[in-house]
Amino acid sequence: MNRVLCFKRHLRPERAGDDLVLLLGEREQFLLKGRAYALLAPLLDGRRTVLELIAALADKVSAAEVAYALSRLEERGYLVEAAPGEPPEAAAFWEAAGVAGPGAARRLGDAAVAVQAVGGEDPGPLCAALAEAGLALRDDAPLCALVVGDYLDPALEGWNREARARGVRWLPVKPSGAVAWAGPLFRPDRGPCWACLAERLRHNRPVERFVLRRTGARGPLTPPRAATPASLGAAARLAALALARAITSGDRGPLDDQLLTLDLAQHHTEAHAVVRRPQCPECGDPGLTRRRMLEPVALAPRPKRFTEDGGHRTLTPAETLARLAPQISRLTGVISSSGPLGGADHPLCPVYGASYAACPATDAPSPDVFERRGNGKGRTAAQAHASALCEAIERYSAVFQGDEPRRSARLADLGGEAVHPAALLGISERQHHARDVWNTRIADPSHHLPQPFDEQAEIDWTPAWSLTHDERRYLPTAYCYIDPPRASDRRFFSFNTNGHAAGNCLEEAVLQGFLELVERDAFALWWYNRAPRPGVDLAGFDEPYLVQLEAHYRSLGLRAWVLDLTTDLEIPAFAAIARSAQGDLWSVGFGCHLEARLGVQRALTELNQLLALEGRVPPPWDTSALGDAAFLLPDGAAPARTSRDYPGAARDDLRDDVLSCVERAARAGLETIVLDQTRPDTGLCAVKVVVPGLRHFRPQLAPGRLYDVPVRLGWLERPRTEEEMNPALLYM
């Protein structure tokens, strides 16, 4: 009752009638309705206790009404306890900035900051700005602001270790340049450290990494210094205000695990999330990734929470986007940027892209290879965006980073634990003999046929886990990773993304990777055999989106249809095909899922994606080599498939779906192997699923299921010969 209350100093009360009060702030306005509020408003000036307020209004409202009105105003955050002697303008500033409660000036006065500089930088402007912000400067303060010219200055590595050892909080500040930097506030007991940030900064400087690797220099490669007294002062004041807010907020605020940038040319500020890396060699466990990859892959129960768009998930697309938001930044993120692709703005056909930095292993890269992109599609924009982010993180996770376990050995040294490369690549002897001719037909070197594997060669092998037999397997490292460490191994393997997937949990990722293998295998059996397949009646799935999308393509002058490609694995697989009325444009997309409705949807949304990426261009295959294209059309002799032709195979738990897939593969004589490629700092699980024997849309013409399964299924009366296989290559 003896507390002295007042409105927050950034709010001005304005009585608007007998029972109305307006609270006016710079960025907000609140309307209070009630006689007690109208009577109290002019009295809440920080001079009266609660008892005095009750006494002053005793002849107008009861004590209970006054107490209730005051409690409601406090609950809504409009009132604070008065702090005598506190400058009202400063108090109004901090309260408008979200600093709770009075006493900000006192807390600033009780704090002290040490200021130092490295690399010849001038600490003077920052010292002046900190003093203006109300902070005391003291050399022995437990909080240090460090002025730097580059956040990757080698001196900061020692700073980071010493600060952690001494328990000192510290803040890097880069005031020079057209874009000034400040933060984050590094703490020895929690959050990311400088080494976590430095790893991400290096990742997002791929050209610089390439030059440093090529020249052997240590770096960083710092551009010419750019500064004026005004720019240095503006940058220093930004850092000082941000640090002052952190202190008044109890270390919370804009510097809390964030790097702030001020673009002094564009007058624009940004906050870049800085993520702690659990595998960080300074503040984390550098052996974490290795140990995880050496452990058996153990599946856990994962009930499904989302089953409507693109697949079955443990989180909704919106939840996945929120989870991955800290990973998006051109400075500190795994993903440098993301957004809808140009020309893909129709609500039925959302397609998104997510870019990430890449440092190619080749010594003569083209300028456009330093940035790669993951693409995403879906029925909704949220799903398409989430899909793009997941694909970008999937690809990032597949880049060899140096902390992965591997073993250098010959094939025979590993015994039965090694998977023979021939079973992985599926390349025939005839293809190997004619590989030079094959490769002249393929413009993309990553799609070239490799040299025949030499069983006596010593190569790097990566440990993986057989879900079929619950035991260790070894896969060639160059088959599993982008830019593997032993360059000579790449002569035997050309990396492709088949079976790579990311998900909110391990089970989600494994399921997506397995379904991609089944989808590509179904394509190969159909495409290379040119096997007629029945069409799909889109109206027979009770899914309005499918019918609407078909009508949308008609409005664009395209005819779209879907073929059933389901194989002996009995997992619904489909091809969606679009053709212009003139026949000069063709495009194709593929989809596969335990739930047929989603398999059809995935095929059509991939068709959306490819049309958005490629536009109205010639067919994605060599039409002169294709010959008879009748197999691209629905088989007129077979009835169109509907949902009734696909018995429900999906369960309520993702683990059960994965086990069902493993069992289906085993019945076909196939083994399912999983390599866990999860990077602990990315927010997603990532895997490579391998099922030796399944085929790919790249030509893998070795004997096996490519020839046998179409006959067993009745697609063909007899196996085709290798010479009879479709010579037209699909470019996707």
XYZ file of C-alpha atoms in Angstrom:
732
model
C 0.000 0.000 0.000
C 2.995 2.299 0.386
C 4.249 1.756 -3.136
C 4.410 4.835 -5.364
C 3.153 4.033 -8.871
C 3.185 5.943 -12.145
C 2.494 5.293 -15.790
C 5.508 4.164 -17.743
C 7.359 7.267 -18.765
C 6.975 6.665 -22.516
C 3.165 6.696 -22.151
C 1.133 9.908 -21.775
C -2.371 9.606 -20.261
C -5.030 11.697 -21.981
C -8.526 11.736 -20.457
C -11.154 11.493 -23.200
C -14.351 11.532 -21.121
C -15.832 10.480 -17.794
C -14.866 6.836 -18.370
C -12.227 6.892 -21.147
C -8.443 7.339 -20.995
C -5.998 7.208 -23.924
C -2.436 6.092 -23.232
C -0.318 7.602 -25.994
C 3.129 6.257 -26.832
C 5.464 6.764 -29.778
C 4.758 3.297 -31.202
C 1.541 2.287 -29.425
C -1.788 3.581 -28.198
C -4.082 1.996 -25.604
C -7.646 2.869 -24.701
C -8.822 2.327 -21.115
C -12.532 2.247 -20.405
C -13.859 2.648 -16.872
C -14.640 5.445 -14.433
C -11.932 4.346 -12.012
C -9.302 4.596 -14.768
C -10.450 8.079 -15.737
C -10.254 9.248 -12.124
C -6.890 7.607 -11.445
C -5.107 8.758 -14.604
C -4.247 12.357 -13.558
C -3.157 11.154 -10.098
C -0.673 8.499 -11.302
C 2.203 10.987 -11.501
C 4.710 9.190 -9.273
C 4.005 11.324 -6.190
C 1.324 9.338 -4.336
C 1.333 5.996 -2.595
C -1.468 3.522 -3.179
C -2.985 4.541 0.181
C -2.914 8.175 -0.847
C -4.602 7.349 -4.150
C -7.384 5.499 -2.315
C -7.814 8.434 0.079
C -7.866 10.991 -2.736
C -10.723 9.141 -4.463
C -12.602 8.002 -1.367
C -15.651 10.157 -2.108
C -15.869 8.919 -5.728
C -14.974 5.184 -5.873
C -14.391 2.496 -3.290
C -10.975 1.328 -2.114
C -11.621 -2.070 -3.717
C -12.315 -0.450 -7.085
C -9.087 1.564 -6.890
C -7.057 -1.488 -5.914
C -8.597 -3.542 -8.714
C -7.969 -0.825 -11.328
C -4.327 -0.503 -10.231
C -3.792 -4.257 -10.361
C -5.244 -4.429 -13.867
C -3.005 -1.595 -15.043
C 0.039 -3.376 -13.619
C -0.948 -6.704 -15.196
C -1.177 -5.028 -18.575
C 2.259 -3.500 -18.143
C 1.189 0.144 -18.053
C 2.413 0.983 -14.519
C 5.810 0.867 -12.846
C 7.095 1.916 -9.436
C 8.365 5.470 -9.472
C 12.132 5.970 -9.170
C 12.867 9.407 -7.672
C 15.770 11.207 -9.279
C 15.760 9.137 -12.469
C 15.870 11.380 -15.561
C 12.392 11.096 -17.104
C 13.565 11.197 -20.727
C 16.111 8.418 -20.174
C 13.516 6.357 -18.294
C 11.031 6.883 -21.152
C 13.629 5.715 -23.679
C 14.460 2.494 -21.854
C 10.838 1.650 -21.138
C 9.921 2.278 -24.792
C 12.793 -0.059 -25.698
C 11.193 -2.809 -23.622
C 13.402 -2.683 -20.549
C 11.144 -3.711 -17.678
C 10.901 -1.720 -14.492
C 12.598 1.434 -13.237
C 16.243 1.820 -12.387
C 17.835 1.455 -15.838
C 20.122 4.400 -15.188
C 21.133 2.903 -11.828
C 21.913 -0.469 -13.386
C 24.017 1.218 -16.038
C 25.842 3.189 -13.394
C 26.601 0.043 -11.429
C 28.090 -1.655 -14.520
C 31.534 -1.139 -15.984
C 33.105 -2.008 -19.318
C 36.690 -2.473 -20.414
C 37.529 -1.438 -23.970
C 40.428 -2.845 -25.964
C 41.337 -3.051 -29.646
C 43.234 -5.423 -31.942
C 44.723 -5.000 -35.389
C 45.535 -1.332 -34.955
C 41.903 -0.263 -34.525
C 41.105 2.937 -32.615
C 39.008 2.305 -29.457
C 38.322 6.026 -28.965
C 34.900 6.358 -30.664
C 33.542 3.334 -28.780
C 34.852 4.632 -25.449
C 33.096 7.941 -26.038
C 29.852 6.254 -27.062
C 29.840 3.964 -24.011
C 30.324 6.943 -21.731
C 27.423 8.743 -23.450
C 25.274 5.672 -22.852
C 25.952 5.924 -19.106
C 28.523 3.149 -18.751
C 31.677 3.461 -16.685
C 34.987 2.476 -18.288
C 37.326 0.367 -16.177
C 40.262 -1.749 -17.333
C 39.548 -4.594 -14.885
C 35.800 -4.823 -15.650
C 34.371 -8.350 -16.085
C 32.847 -7.237 -19.401
C 35.042 -6.248 -22.328
C 34.217 -4.586 -25.645
C 36.828 -5.456 -28.257
C 37.231 -3.218 -31.330
C 38.261 -5.255 -34.388
C 38.734 -4.708 -38.101
C 37.580 -8.237 -39.020
C 35.705 -10.788 -36.937
C 38.063 -13.470 -38.284
C 41.207 -11.708 -37.077
C 43.463 -14.567 -35.831
C 43.955 -12.684 -32.539
C 40.325 -13.394 -31.608
C 41.009 -17.116 -31.286
C 43.267 -16.425 -28.322
C 40.821 -13.854 -26.971
C 38.055 -16.413 -27.006
C 40.083 -19.014 -25.100
C 41.367 -16.550 -22.518
C 37.946 -15.034 -21.900
C 36.418 -18.471 -21.394
C 39.214 -19.465 -19.028
C 38.858 -16.260 -16.968
C 35.063 -16.198 -17.011
C 34.926 -12.846 -18.823
C 32.038 -11.736 -21.012
C 33.126 -9.950 -24.166
C 31.675 -8.216 -27.160
C 33.354 -7.805 -30.556
C 32.618 -4.553 -32.382
C 33.617 -3.720 -35.976
C 32.918 0.017 -36.433
C 34.781 0.434 -39.732
C 33.414 -0.331 -43.170
C 30.183 0.534 -44.944
C 28.498 -2.131 -42.806
C 29.300 -1.969 -39.101
C 29.022 -5.021 -36.827
C 28.374 -5.454 -33.129
C 27.909 -8.557 -31.009
C 27.055 -11.074 -29.989
C 27.757 -10.838 -26.288
C 29.851 -13.932 -25.628
C 29.455 -15.549 -22.219
C 31.734 -18.258 -20.803
C 28.876 -20.245 -19.239
C 26.281 -20.450 -22.024
C 25.453 -19.687 -25.621
C 27.755 -19.781 -28.652
C 31.396 -18.780 -28.483
C 33.531 -16.916 -31.001
C 34.683 -20.201 -32.577
C 31.039 -21.129 -33.283
C 30.539 -17.797 -35.041
C 33.866 -17.951 -36.874
C 33.006 -21.329 -38.419
C 29.785 -19.929 -39.886
C 31.477 -16.722 -41.073
C 34.094 -18.769 -42.922
C 31.371 -20.943 -44.442
C 29.719 -17.844 -45.888
C 32.956 -16.593 -47.459
C 33.406 -19.403 -50.018
C 35.484 -17.424 -52.516
C 37.848 -16.336 -49.759
C 38.093 -19.944 -48.519
C 38.949 -21.086 -52.025
C 41.693 -18.484 -52.433
C 43.174 -19.221 -48.995
C 43.201 -22.952 -49.725
C 44.834 -22.361 -53.085
C 47.496 -19.944 -51.792
C 48.112 -21.507 -48.379
C 47.661 -18.131 -46.660
C 46.126 -17.991 -43.201
C 43.716 -15.129 -43.730
C 41.403 -13.437 -43.401
C 41.435 -11.502 -46.651
C 40.274 -8.096 -45.444
C 39.098 -5.442 -47.926
C 40.527 -1.917 -47.767
C 39.513 -0.017 -44.641
C 36.570 2.321 -45.183
C 35.566 4.878 -42.537
C 34.739 8.479 -41.749
C 34.491 10.079 -38.313
C 30.692 10.145 -38.708
C 30.464 6.466 -39.724
C 32.711 5.389 -36.864
C 30.644 7.432 -34.434
C 27.340 6.005 -35.695
C 28.657 2.447 -35.455
C 30.072 3.002 -31.985
C 26.779 4.443 -30.719
C 24.837 1.479 -32.128
C 27.130 -0.905 -30.249
C 26.997 1.194 -27.068
C 23.193 1.362 -27.030
C 22.893 -2.350 -27.720
C 25.312 -3.149 -24.906
C 23.528 -0.759 -22.548
C 20.232 -2.440 -23.285
C 21.779 -5.853 -22.630
C 23.003 -4.639 -19.241
C 19.688 -3.049 -18.258
C 17.878 -6.216 -19.361
C 20.055 -8.659 -17.488
C 22.156 -9.718 -20.504
C 19.040 -10.135 -22.660
C 18.383 -7.988 -25.692
C 19.586 -7.449 -29.251
C 23.058 -8.852 -28.469
C 21.697 -12.105 -27.032
C 23.125 -14.691 -29.469
C 22.806 -12.205 -32.325
C 25.189 -10.288 -34.546
C 23.865 -6.800 -35.300
C 24.795 -5.079 -38.546
C 24.283 -1.443 -39.504
C 24.435 -0.725 -43.228
C 25.570 2.883 -43.146
C 25.030 3.337 -46.884
C 21.475 1.980 -46.924
C 20.569 3.060 -43.362
C 19.404 -0.446 -42.554
C 19.971 -2.673 -39.518
C 19.735 -6.460 -39.345
C 20.002 -9.062 -36.611
C 21.748 -12.330 -37.550
C 21.208 -15.289 -35.238
C 24.407 -16.902 -33.957
C 23.875 -20.601 -33.256
C 25.892 -22.586 -30.762
C 27.642 -25.527 -32.413
C 27.521 -28.511 -30.042
C 30.491 -29.958 -31.935
C 32.555 -26.779 -31.487
C 36.164 -27.606 -30.492
C 36.230 -24.674 -28.037
C 32.861 -24.695 -26.235
C 31.415 -28.064 -27.271
C 32.406 -31.659 -27.935
C 34.554 -31.968 -31.092
C 34.028 -35.746 -31.135
C 30.235 -35.519 -31.113
C 29.679 -36.001 -34.847
C 32.122 -38.899 -35.054
C 30.548 -40.747 -32.129
C 27.041 -40.256 -33.472
C 27.993 -41.635 -36.871
C 29.665 -44.684 -35.295
C 26.610 -45.577 -33.217
C 23.996 -48.041 -34.491
C 21.016 -46.328 -36.091
C 18.261 -46.821 -33.524
C 14.715 -45.935 -34.530
C 12.380 -44.467 -31.912
C 8.582 -44.089 -31.838
C 7.575 -40.889 -33.679
C 3.811 -40.254 -33.790
C 2.751 -38.243 -36.815
C 1.353 -34.741 -36.353
C 1.054 -33.569 -39.963
C -0.054 -35.658 -42.968
C -1.652 -33.210 -45.403
C 1.037 -31.737 -47.637
C 4.062 -33.434 -49.133
C 4.509 -36.210 -46.598
C 4.045 -37.379 -43.035
C 5.831 -35.260 -40.434
C 6.266 -34.752 -36.720
C 5.896 -30.967 -37.123
C 3.737 -28.758 -39.300
C 5.424 -26.725 -42.071
C 4.967 -23.556 -39.986
C 6.653 -25.194 -37.006
C 9.516 -26.379 -39.184
C 9.984 -22.868 -40.580
C 10.119 -21.422 -37.068
C 12.632 -24.071 -36.043
C 14.923 -23.310 -38.986
C 14.671 -19.502 -38.919
C 17.973 -19.122 -36.961
C 19.756 -21.009 -39.748
C 19.011 -18.346 -42.384
C 21.546 -15.533 -42.695
C 24.042 -14.511 -45.340
C 26.598 -14.009 -42.546
C 25.899 -16.543 -39.806
C 23.551 -19.127 -41.295
C 23.902 -22.486 -42.977
C 21.398 -21.046 -45.471
C 22.303 -17.649 -46.897
C 18.855 -16.725 -48.232
C 15.480 -18.199 -49.119
C 12.281 -17.147 -50.839
C 9.814 -17.865 -53.646
C 11.290 -18.401 -57.082
C 10.488 -15.870 -59.753
C 7.500 -16.810 -61.873
C 6.267 -19.326 -59.281
C 3.732 -17.052 -57.659
C 0.517 -18.883 -58.529
C -1.158 -20.085 -55.295
C -1.575 -23.600 -56.717
C 2.096 -23.892 -57.676
C 4.313 -22.431 -54.918
C 8.016 -23.131 -55.429
C 10.780 -21.849 -53.136
C 14.544 -21.790 -53.246
C 17.112 -21.744 -50.436
C 20.705 -20.755 -51.241
C 23.804 -21.839 -49.381
C 27.509 -21.122 -49.799
C 29.777 -23.741 -51.366
C 33.540 -23.947 -51.778
C 34.211 -26.321 -54.695
C 37.051 -28.826 -54.563
C 38.101 -28.207 -58.168
C 41.066 -25.933 -58.842
C 39.347 -24.193 -61.759
C 35.785 -23.416 -60.662
C 33.386 -21.255 -62.577
C 32.245 -18.075 -60.803
C 28.717 -19.398 -60.303
C 29.614 -22.494 -58.265
C 30.216 -20.664 -54.988
C 26.512 -20.656 -54.284
C 24.211 -23.664 -54.528
C 20.483 -23.902 -54.089
C 17.982 -26.307 -52.644
C 14.503 -26.170 -54.118
C 11.210 -26.929 -52.473
C 7.674 -27.552 -53.600
C 4.350 -28.241 -51.945
C 0.659 -27.584 -52.045
C 1.116 -24.512 -49.834
C 3.758 -21.800 -49.668
C 4.707 -22.860 -46.123
C 5.380 -26.439 -47.239
C 7.325 -25.302 -50.305
C 9.460 -23.002 -48.155
C 10.092 -25.665 -45.509
C 10.948 -28.158 -48.262
C 13.539 -25.793 -49.763
C 15.181 -25.172 -46.394
C 15.306 -28.902 -45.664
C 16.902 -29.636 -49.045
C 19.547 -26.949 -48.510
C 20.440 -28.345 -45.071
C 20.405 -31.886 -46.512
C 23.002 -30.808 -49.107
C 25.060 -28.871 -46.552
C 25.119 -31.926 -44.294
C 26.443 -34.054 -47.160
C 29.542 -31.864 -47.590
C 32.589 -33.506 -46.013
C 33.623 -31.350 -43.046
C 36.522 -33.285 -41.508
C 35.024 -34.661 -38.282
C 33.415 -37.709 -39.905
C 34.725 -41.204 -39.140
C 36.339 -43.041 -42.033
C 38.671 -45.929 -42.642
C 41.304 -46.246 -45.343
C 41.327 -49.812 -46.695
C 41.039 -52.116 -49.675
C 37.720 -53.805 -50.329
C 38.986 -57.194 -49.128
C 40.241 -55.721 -45.841
C 36.660 -55.018 -44.745
C 35.277 -58.460 -45.478
C 31.517 -58.771 -45.581
C 30.979 -55.357 -43.961
C 31.876 -53.489 -47.153
C 29.250 -52.842 -49.814
C 30.747 -53.538 -53.228
C 30.738 -50.386 -55.374
C 29.308 -52.334 -58.311
C 26.106 -52.890 -56.323
C 25.897 -49.159 -55.631
C 26.633 -47.842 -59.115
C 24.804 -50.408 -61.277
C 27.012 -49.690 -64.292
C 27.251 -52.463 -66.891
C 30.430 -53.809 -68.443
C 29.250 -52.451 -71.790
C 28.871 -48.982 -70.286
C 32.354 -49.148 -68.749
C 33.887 -50.098 -72.095
C 32.088 -47.211 -73.810
C 32.379 -44.700 -70.967
C 34.248 -42.136 -73.075
C 31.436 -42.149 -75.614
C 28.813 -41.981 -72.849
C 30.549 -39.047 -71.202
C 30.736 -37.007 -74.394
C 26.908 -37.084 -74.423
C 26.643 -35.669 -70.902
C 27.495 -31.999 -70.381
C 27.504 -32.098 -66.560
C 30.782 -33.710 -65.363
C 29.115 -34.782 -62.120
C 26.951 -37.144 -64.209
C 29.854 -38.762 -66.047
C 30.437 -42.491 -65.728
C 33.402 -43.119 -63.403
C 36.295 -45.462 -63.964
C 35.701 -49.143 -63.172
C 36.408 -49.796 -59.506
C 39.804 -51.302 -58.739
C 39.356 -53.806 -55.899
C 43.038 -53.498 -55.036
C 42.834 -49.730 -54.587
C 43.003 -48.331 -51.083
C 40.144 -45.857 -50.646
C 38.304 -44.164 -47.790
C 35.272 -46.008 -46.379
C 32.523 -44.549 -44.195
C 30.729 -46.606 -41.519
C 26.957 -46.909 -41.927
C 24.269 -49.170 -40.452
C 22.129 -51.900 -41.984
C 18.536 -51.623 -40.805
C 17.868 -54.964 -42.483
C 20.504 -56.964 -40.593
C 21.169 -54.600 -37.660
C 24.905 -54.560 -38.245
C 27.745 -52.390 -39.515
C 28.297 -51.673 -43.187
C 31.001 -49.655 -44.929
C 30.271 -47.405 -47.911
C 32.853 -45.596 -50.072
C 33.300 -42.104 -48.624
C 33.383 -40.545 -52.089
C 29.963 -42.098 -52.762
C 28.502 -40.545 -49.607
C 29.954 -37.033 -49.425
C 30.426 -33.942 -51.519
C 34.125 -33.006 -51.846
C 35.588 -36.055 -50.030
C 39.112 -35.658 -48.618
C 40.843 -38.169 -50.916
C 40.510 -36.620 -54.366
C 41.757 -39.772 -56.096
C 38.664 -41.689 -54.888
C 36.455 -39.514 -57.060
C 37.690 -41.351 -60.174
C 35.566 -44.332 -59.086
C 32.468 -42.471 -57.881
C 30.370 -39.532 -58.997
C 28.375 -38.100 -56.118
C 24.625 -37.840 -56.482
C 21.941 -36.836 -54.031
C 19.862 -40.004 -54.389
C 18.672 -41.138 -50.955
C 19.827 -38.001 -49.165
C 17.103 -36.463 -47.008
C 16.544 -34.229 -44.002
C 13.750 -34.236 -41.445
C 12.670 -33.001 -38.043
C 13.731 -36.367 -36.612
C 15.833 -39.294 -37.769
C 12.820 -41.432 -38.640
C 11.308 -38.677 -40.775
C 14.563 -38.255 -42.692
C 15.048 -42.014 -43.226
C 11.502 -42.398 -44.549
C 11.941 -39.514 -47.007
C 15.293 -40.863 -48.198
C 13.901 -44.358 -48.721
C 10.884 -43.074 -50.649
C 13.178 -41.075 -52.921
C 15.097 -44.261 -53.763
C 11.864 -46.079 -54.569
C 10.690 -43.157 -56.715
C 13.921 -43.057 -58.747
C 13.957 -46.854 -59.121
C 10.359 -46.850 -60.373
C 11.280 -44.164 -62.887
C 14.254 -46.199 -64.165
C 12.211 -49.376 -64.624
C 9.614 -47.418 -66.610
C 11.867 -45.055 -68.555
C 14.673 -47.299 -69.731
C 12.246 -50.111 -70.621
C 9.794 -47.655 -72.239
C 7.092 -49.698 -70.530
C 3.461 -48.604 -71.032
C 1.824 -47.707 -67.724
C -1.789 -46.950 -66.789
C -2.930 -43.421 -66.132
C -4.316 -42.067 -62.875
C -7.795 -40.592 -62.518
C -7.098 -37.456 -60.475
C -10.806 -37.060 -59.700
C -10.712 -40.501 -58.077
C -8.683 -39.368 -55.052
C -11.191 -37.055 -53.341
C -8.494 -34.377 -53.378
C -9.750 -31.069 -54.877
C -6.201 -29.750 -55.197
C -5.290 -32.391 -57.775
C -8.268 -31.523 -59.995
C -7.670 -27.781 -59.589
C -4.041 -28.194 -60.622
C -5.014 -30.168 -63.720
C -7.407 -27.357 -64.690
C -4.700 -24.756 -64.032
C -2.381 -26.469 -66.510
C -5.148 -26.505 -69.112
C -5.494 -22.755 -68.664
C -1.778 -22.456 -69.494
C -2.191 -24.432 -72.692
C -0.709 -27.580 -71.179
C -2.147 -31.033 -70.825
C -1.065 -32.755 -67.606
C -1.532 -36.377 -66.601
C -0.152 -38.879 -64.099
C 1.122 -42.417 -64.705
C 1.219 -45.213 -62.152
C 4.806 -46.533 -61.798
C 4.316 -48.703 -58.689
C 6.819 -51.583 -58.670
C 7.312 -54.873 -56.810
C 7.963 -52.898 -53.606
C 4.221 -52.089 -53.591
C 4.819 -48.473 -52.555
C 2.733 -46.137 -54.740
C 4.991 -44.318 -57.225
C 3.971 -41.920 -59.972
C 5.161 -39.790 -62.879
C 3.405 -36.487 -63.614
C 3.837 -35.323 -67.201
C 2.889 -32.079 -68.937
C 2.872 -31.368 -72.665
C 2.042 -28.283 -74.662
C -0.700 -28.441 -77.276
C 1.938 -28.065 -80.001
C 4.034 -30.884 -78.525
C 7.154 -28.706 -78.320
C 7.170 -28.546 -74.493
C 7.355 -31.534 -72.198
C 8.116 -31.689 -68.504
C 7.990 -34.421 -65.921
C 7.915 -34.828 -62.138
C 8.000 -37.868 -59.883
C 6.479 -38.738 -56.535
C 6.286 -41.691 -54.176
C 4.607 -42.242 -50.821
C 3.022 -44.958 -48.736
C -0.182 -42.943 -49.029
C -1.030 -42.892 -52.753
C -2.786 -39.516 -52.542
C 0.453 -37.910 -51.354
C 2.504 -39.754 -53.954
C 0.364 -38.249 -56.719
C 0.554 -34.854 -55.044
C 4.350 -35.041 -54.794
C 4.666 -35.921 -58.478
C 2.513 -32.953 -59.496
C 4.238 -30.490 -57.167
C 7.625 -31.625 -58.536
C 6.212 -30.932 -61.991
C 5.337 -27.444 -60.704
C 8.900 -27.069 -59.470
C 10.582 -28.122 -62.687
C 8.342 -25.875 -64.792
C 9.141 -22.965 -62.456
C 12.883 -23.674 -62.688
C 13.131 -24.419 -66.389
C 10.225 -22.475 -67.855
C 8.737 -23.212 -71.261
C 11.744 -24.950 -72.784
C 12.224 -28.060 -74.952
C 11.793 -31.503 -73.363
C 14.307 -32.498 -70.645
C 15.567 -35.378 -72.804
C 17.086 -35.954 -76.236
C 14.003 -36.235 -78.454
C 16.028 -37.621 -81.361
C 17.208 -40.524 -79.186
C 13.842 -41.121 -77.513
C 12.151 -42.708 -80.510
C 8.596 -43.899 -79.884
C 7.178 -41.691 -77.086
C 3.950 -43.652 -76.652
C 5.092 -44.890 -73.231
C 4.859 -41.305 -71.957
C 1.078 -41.413 -72.443
C -1.419 -43.384 -70.348
C -1.807 -46.950 -71.537
C -5.179 -46.967 -73.286
C -5.558 -50.717 -72.716
C -5.481 -50.387 -68.929
C -8.160 -48.763 -66.742
C -7.166 -45.551 -64.984
C -6.094 -45.983 -61.374
C -8.062 -44.437 -58.496
C -7.502 -44.342 -54.753
C -9.302 -47.690 -54.454
C -6.420 -49.376 -56.293
C -3.960 -48.511 -53.517
C -4.594 -50.154 -50.148
C -3.576 -47.895 -47.267
C -0.040 -48.734 -46.175
C 0.860 -45.805 -43.926
C 0.795 -46.204 -40.136
C 0.307 -43.670 -37.352
C 3.996 -43.699 -36.392
C 6.970 -42.859 -38.606
C 9.065 -45.651 -37.117
C 6.451 -48.181 -38.164
C 6.476 -46.743 -41.695
C 10.270 -47.078 -41.881
C 10.174 -50.670 -40.622
C 7.465 -51.449 -43.177
C 9.682 -50.067 -45.959
C 12.685 -52.078 -44.756
C 10.540 -55.218 -44.727
C 9.232 -54.583 -48.257
C 12.779 -54.139 -49.526
C 13.918 -57.312 -47.759
C 11.123 -59.316 -49.417
C 12.551 -58.172 -52.754
C 16.039 -59.312 -51.700
C 17.248 -55.760 -50.971
C 19.143 -54.426 -47.960
C 18.415 -50.996 -46.436
C 21.470 -49.103 -45.140
C 21.454 -45.732 -43.382
C 24.302 -43.264 -42.956
C 23.487 -40.635 -40.328
C 24.950 -37.347 -41.632
C 23.288 -35.107 -39.040
C 25.239 -31.966 -38.178
C 24.414 -31.111 -34.557
C 24.160 -27.367 -35.234
C 21.701 -27.338 -38.159
C 18.390 -27.997 -36.403
C 17.556 -31.010 -38.612
C 18.460 -34.666 -38.914
C 20.104 -35.609 -42.215
C 20.762 -39.056 -43.647
C 21.822 -40.925 -46.745
C 19.712 -44.025 -47.318
C 21.289 -46.685 -49.535
C 19.531 -49.747 -50.972
C 22.046 -51.516 -53.220
C 20.333 -52.790 -56.343
C 17.734 -50.039 -56.715
C 18.285 -47.954 -59.835
C 18.494 -44.236 -60.552
C 17.311 -41.908 -63.294
C 20.946 -41.823 -64.398
C 21.577 -44.796 -66.704
C 22.548 -47.791 -64.546
C 22.252 -50.642 -67.024
C 23.914 -53.526 -65.188
C 21.964 -56.819 -65.017
C 19.366 -57.124 -62.289
C 16.007 -55.630 -61.435
C 16.056 -53.167 -64.326
C 15.529 -56.156 -66.622
C 13.773 -58.665 -64.353
C 11.117 -56.720 -62.440
C 9.150 -55.321 -65.447
C 8.675 -58.871 -66.698
C 7.644 -60.222 -63.269
C 5.116 -57.417 -62.953
C 3.681 -58.025 -66.434
C 4.829 -54.690 -67.828
C 6.748 -56.532 -70.575
C 6.503 -59.998 -72.056
C 10.277 -60.515 -72.079
C 13.329 -58.729 -70.697
C 14.810 -56.081 -72.897
C 18.446 -56.382 -73.869
C 20.844 -53.638 -72.870
C 20.950 -52.500 -76.500
C 17.147 -52.137 -76.456
C 17.094 -49.894 -73.412
C 15.962 -46.285 -73.898
C 19.059 -44.347 -75.032
C 17.503 -40.967 -74.210
C 18.930 -39.489 -71.008
C 16.716 -37.489 -68.662
C 18.252 -34.174 -67.579
C 17.013 -33.245 -64.092
